[in-house]
Amino acid sequence: MRITILDTNIISSLLDPADTMHAAATQACQKHEAAGSAFGISVITRSELMVHALKHGDDWVDRLAASLSQITDDSFDVDSTIAESAARLRAGNPTLRLPDALILATAQEQQDGILLTADQGLAKKAPDELVERVTA
């Protein structure tokens, strides 16, 4: 089964119907789901999303946790394999930010993994077979 790792911007778009990328992110996820893909996130994505929720209080944190459990099938920790993969990605592209490298490495280390992102810069820095860029 393919694992589609959802980048932080995709989750943010899915959670906000007013977001300009909401429809495109929803359609991309529906396409992957129809193809039998499972959805996952990196703990880095969870952390990035939590920053916004924590600024708004416990209710937002609870709603985020509930939403993530509905959207995703799994959450992947950064282990030594993912850390080493991220280091290799950054060594090959020094402008790749560490959080992006860790999220990308999470997809890379899944069997038949792919990262779904709206980040054009990240998509350009990543191996083509590893990323699908969502556009509005």
Tab-separated table of C-alpha atoms in Angstrom:
chain	number	residue	atom	x	y	z
A	1	MET	CA	0.000	0.000	0.000
A	2	ARG	CA	1.297	3.435	-0.912
A	3	ILE	CA	1.824	5.878	1.933
A	4	THR	CA	1.103	9.494	1.100
A	5	ILE	CA	2.806	11.828	3.555
A	6	LEU	CA	0.891	15.083	3.882
A	7	ASP	CA	2.991	18.224	4.214
A	8	THR	CA	2.031	20.838	6.783
A	9	ASN	CA	0.588	23.155	4.139
A	10	ILE	CA	-1.733	20.410	2.851
A	11	ILE	CA	-3.104	19.698	6.333
A	12	SER	CA	-3.565	23.430	6.959
A	13	SER	CA	-5.464	23.764	3.685
A	14	LEU	CA	-7.655	20.760	4.449
A	15	LEU	CA	-8.561	22.196	7.856
A	16	ASP	CA	-9.501	25.643	6.538
A	17	PRO	CA	-12.329	25.742	3.962
A	18	ALA	CA	-11.504	29.423	3.295
A	19	ASP	CA	-7.894	28.596	2.373
A	20	THR	CA	-7.109	29.213	-1.305
A	21	MET	CA	-5.638	25.692	-1.552
A	22	HIS	CA	-8.510	23.913	0.243
A	23	ALA	CA	-10.250	22.606	-2.891
A	24	ALA	CA	-7.010	21.537	-4.582
A	25	ALA	CA	-5.731	19.813	-1.430
A	26	THR	CA	-9.057	18.036	-0.976
A	27	GLN	CA	-9.084	16.853	-4.602
A	28	ALA	CA	-5.491	15.629	-4.396
A	29	CYS	CA	-6.238	13.653	-1.227
A	30	GLN	CA	-9.388	12.183	-2.758
A	31	LYS	CA	-7.337	11.061	-5.777
A	32	HIS	CA	-4.769	9.344	-3.559
A	33	GLU	CA	-7.472	7.769	-1.397
A	34	ALA	CA	-9.245	6.405	-4.490
A	35	ALA	CA	-5.920	4.856	-5.557
A	36	GLY	CA	-5.756	3.016	-2.227
A	37	SER	CA	-3.207	5.217	-0.501
A	38	ALA	CA	-2.960	5.549	3.258
A	39	PHE	CA	-2.172	8.978	4.714
A	40	GLY	CA	0.519	9.849	7.197
A	41	ILE	CA	2.312	12.821	8.654
A	42	SER	CA	5.712	13.396	10.147
A	43	VAL	CA	5.902	14.407	13.795
A	44	ILE	CA	7.505	17.560	12.374
A	45	THR	CA	4.194	18.405	10.691
A	46	ARG	CA	2.334	17.689	13.923
A	47	SER	CA	4.677	20.060	15.767
A	48	GLU	CA	4.316	22.815	13.165
A	49	LEU	CA	0.514	22.564	13.334
A	50	MET	CA	0.535	22.536	17.133
A	51	VAL	CA	2.263	25.932	17.266
A	52	HIS	CA	-0.789	27.618	15.726
A	53	ALA	CA	-3.241	25.623	17.833
A	54	LEU	CA	-1.409	26.368	21.089
A	55	LYS	CA	-1.592	30.094	20.391
A	56	HIS	CA	-5.394	29.772	20.375
A	57	GLY	CA	-5.874	27.573	23.441
A	58	ASP	CA	-6.762	24.068	24.549
A	59	ASP	CA	-9.943	23.909	22.463
A	60	TRP	CA	-7.907	24.390	19.291
A	61	VAL	CA	-5.415	21.749	20.406
A	62	ASP	CA	-8.258	19.274	20.986
A	63	ARG	CA	-9.833	20.076	17.605
A	64	LEU	CA	-6.479	19.663	15.863
A	65	ALA	CA	-5.926	16.257	17.463
A	66	ALA	CA	-9.425	15.134	16.439
A	67	SER	CA	-8.956	16.408	12.888
A	68	LEU	CA	-5.578	14.720	12.482
A	69	SER	CA	-7.014	11.405	13.629
A	70	GLN	CA	-9.739	11.723	10.968
A	71	ILE	CA	-7.414	12.779	8.147
A	72	THR	CA	-4.382	10.570	8.748
A	73	ASP	CA	-3.833	6.873	9.270
A	74	ASP	CA	-0.416	7.181	10.894
A	75	SER	CA	2.124	9.579	12.356
A	76	PHE	CA	5.815	8.867	11.837
A	77	ASP	CA	8.504	9.650	14.385
A	78	VAL	CA	11.932	10.871	13.346
A	79	ASP	CA	14.176	7.887	13.951
A	80	SER	CA	17.840	7.464	13.055
A	81	THR	CA	16.981	6.190	9.556
A	82	ILE	CA	14.859	9.251	8.779
A	83	ALA	CA	17.464	11.553	10.346
A	84	GLU	CA	20.214	10.065	8.158
A	85	SER	CA	18.022	10.257	5.061
A	86	ALA	CA	17.294	13.929	5.820
A	87	ALA	CA	21.020	14.593	6.223
A	88	ARG	CA	21.694	13.037	2.813
A	89	LEU	CA	18.944	15.151	1.239
A	90	ARG	CA	20.388	18.322	2.799
A	91	ALA	CA	23.951	17.402	1.816
A	92	GLY	CA	22.758	17.199	-1.786
A	93	ASN	CA	20.828	20.460	-1.503
A	94	PRO	CA	22.114	22.803	1.224
A	95	THR	CA	19.211	25.248	0.755
A	96	LEU	CA	16.738	22.560	1.844
A	97	ARG	CA	15.551	23.498	5.338
A	98	LEU	CA	15.894	20.836	8.029
A	99	PRO	CA	12.138	20.572	8.809
A	100	ASP	CA	11.414	20.106	5.091
A	101	ALA	CA	14.221	17.562	4.784
A	102	LEU	CA	12.827	15.577	7.732
A	103	ILE	CA	9.303	15.579	6.282
A	104	LEU	CA	10.640	14.613	2.848
A	105	ALA	CA	12.806	11.876	4.378
A	106	THR	CA	9.729	10.517	6.144
A	107	ALA	CA	8.126	9.975	2.734
A	108	GLN	CA	11.361	8.598	1.287
A	109	GLU	CA	11.665	5.948	3.980
A	110	GLN	CA	8.146	4.563	3.447
A	111	GLN	CA	7.712	1.760	0.966
A	112	ASP	CA	6.298	3.448	-2.160
A	113	GLY	CA	6.032	6.730	-0.220
A	114	ILE	CA	5.271	10.121	-1.705
A	115	LEU	CA	5.009	13.609	-0.221
A	116	LEU	CA	1.978	15.707	-1.098
A	117	THR	CA	2.896	19.403	-0.811
A	118	ALA	CA	1.878	22.831	-2.033
A	119	ASP	CA	5.398	24.166	-1.443
A	120	GLN	CA	6.893	24.953	-4.853
A	121	GLY	CA	10.377	25.472	-3.434
A	122	LEU	CA	10.363	22.117	-1.671
A	123	ALA	CA	9.001	20.368	-4.754
A	124	LYS	CA	11.845	21.790	-6.865
A	125	LYS	CA	14.486	20.605	-4.374
A	126	ALA	CA	13.117	17.078	-3.983
A	127	PRO	CA	13.555	14.056	-6.230
A	128	ASP	CA	10.655	14.097	-8.738
A	129	GLU	CA	9.462	10.594	-7.874
A	130	LEU	CA	9.168	11.536	-4.205
A	131	VAL	CA	6.931	14.614	-4.422
A	132	GLU	CA	3.595	15.569	-5.874
A	133	ARG	CA	2.985	19.309	-5.870
A	134	VAL	CA	-0.574	20.500	-5.424
A	135	THR	CA	-1.521	23.723	-7.185
A	136	ALA	CA	-4.703	25.774	-7.052
